[in-house]
Structures are given as C-alpha cells and as structure tokens.
CSV table of C-alpha atoms in Angstrom, one decimal:
chain,number,residue,atom,x,y,z
J,185,UNK,CA,129.3,-34.1,-211.3
J,186,UNK,CA,129.2,-36.2,-208.5
J,187,UNK,CA,132.0,-34.5,-206.8
J,188,UNK,CA,130.6,-31.2,-207.3
J,189,UNK,CA,127.5,-31.8,-205.5
J,190,UNK,CA,129.6,-33.4,-202.9
J,191,UNK,CA,131.5,-30.2,-202.6
J,192,UNK,CA,128.3,-28.1,-202.7
J,193,UNK,CA,126.9,-29.8,-199.8
J,194,UNK,CA,129.7,-29.6,-197.7
J,195,UNK,CA,130.2,-25.9,-198.3
J,196,UNK,CA,126.6,-24.9,-198.1
J,197,UNK,CA,126.5,-27.1,-194.6
J,198,UNK,CA,129.6,-25.4,-193.4
J,199,UNK,CA,128.3,-21.7,-194.1
J,200,UNK,CA,125.0,-22.5,-192.5
J,201,UNK,CA,126.8,-24.0,-189.3
J,202,UNK,CA,128.8,-20.7,-189.3
J,203,UNK,CA,125.8,-18.3,-190.0
J,204,UNK,CA,123.6,-20.3,-187.4
J,205,UNK,CA,126.2,-19.8,-184.5
J,206,UNK,CA,127.0,-16.3,-185.4
J,207,UNK,CA,123.1,-15.3,-185.5
J,208,UNK,CA,122.9,-17.1,-181.9
J,209,UNK,CA,125.8,-15.8,-180.1
J,210,UNK,CA,125.6,-12.1,-181.6
J,211,UNK,CA,123.8,-9.8,-179.0
J,212,UNK,CA,120.6,-8.4,-179.4
J,213,UNK,CA,120.0,-4.8,-180.5
J,214,UNK,CA,118.9,-2.1,-178.1
J,215,UNK,CA,118.5,1.6,-178.8
J,216,UNK,CA,118.7,4.5,-176.5
J,217,UNK,CA,116.3,7.5,-177.5
J,218,UNK,CA,116.5,9.9,-174.5
J,219,UNK,CA,114.6,8.5,-171.8
J,220,UNK,CA,113.4,5.5,-173.4
J,221,UNK,CA,115.1,2.3,-174.2
J,222,UNK,CA,114.2,-0.1,-176.8
J,223,UNK,CA,115.3,-3.6,-176.9
J,224,UNK,CA,114.6,-6.4,-179.6
J,225,UNK,CA,113.5,-9.5,-178.1
J,226,UNK,CA,113.7,-12.7,-180.5
J,227,UNK,CA,113.4,-16.2,-180.2
J,228,UNK,CA,116.4,-18.2,-181.2
J,229,UNK,CA,114.7,-20.8,-183.2
J,230,UNK,CA,115.9,-19.9,-186.8
J,231,UNK,CA,119.6,-20.1,-185.6
J,232,UNK,CA,119.1,-23.6,-184.1
J,233,UNK,CA,117.0,-24.7,-187.5
J,234,UNK,CA,120.0,-23.3,-189.4
J,235,UNK,CA,122.6,-25.1,-187.6
J,236,UNK,CA,120.5,-28.6,-187.7
J,237,UNK,CA,120.1,-27.8,-191.7
J,238,UNK,CA,123.8,-27.6,-191.7
J,239,UNK,CA,124.5,-30.4,-189.6
J,240,UNK,CA,121.9,-32.3,-192.3
J,241,UNK,CA,123.9,-30.8,-195.3
J,242,UNK,CA,127.3,-32.1,-193.8
J,243,UNK,CA,126.2,-35.6,-193.3
J,244,UNK,CA,124.6,-35.7,-196.7
J,245,UNK,CA,127.8,-34.6,-198.3
J,246,UNK,CA,129.9,-37.0,-196.4
J,247,UNK,CA,127.7,-39.8,-197.0
J,248,UNK,CA,127.5,-39.1,-200.6
J,249,UNK,CA,129.7,-41.8,-202.5
J,250,UNK,CA,130.9,-41.5,-205.7
J,251,UNK,CA,129.4,-44.3,-208.2
C-alpha cells in the first residue's frame, strides 16, 4: 500500500507539472471577426500554482519512505 501511494504521488506530480508548463507556454486565443479583433487576456497564476503543487507532490512522493 505504501508503494502505491508513492507511485500515485509521483505520477500526479509529474502530470501537474507537465500541464502547468503546457498552459503557461501555450499562446493566448485571439479571434478575428470582420473589423473586430478579440483577444483573451488572462493571468498566469493558475499554471504557476499547478507547477508548485506538482513539485510538492513530487517531493512528497520522493520523501515517502517504506516503513
């Protein structure tokens, strides 16, 4: 059971880091509708939080020792 928790933490950590970097790097969406141009402006705090939680999960998975 301890090994399963360690593996889950490592996989979730890597997934969160990968998704965080993906959403941080992908360009913003812009739409051209005739003479109008719309651009999505968003803050980049959510991807940074995902990367931070991913790092915490990785540290938890690596520090979790089998008793």
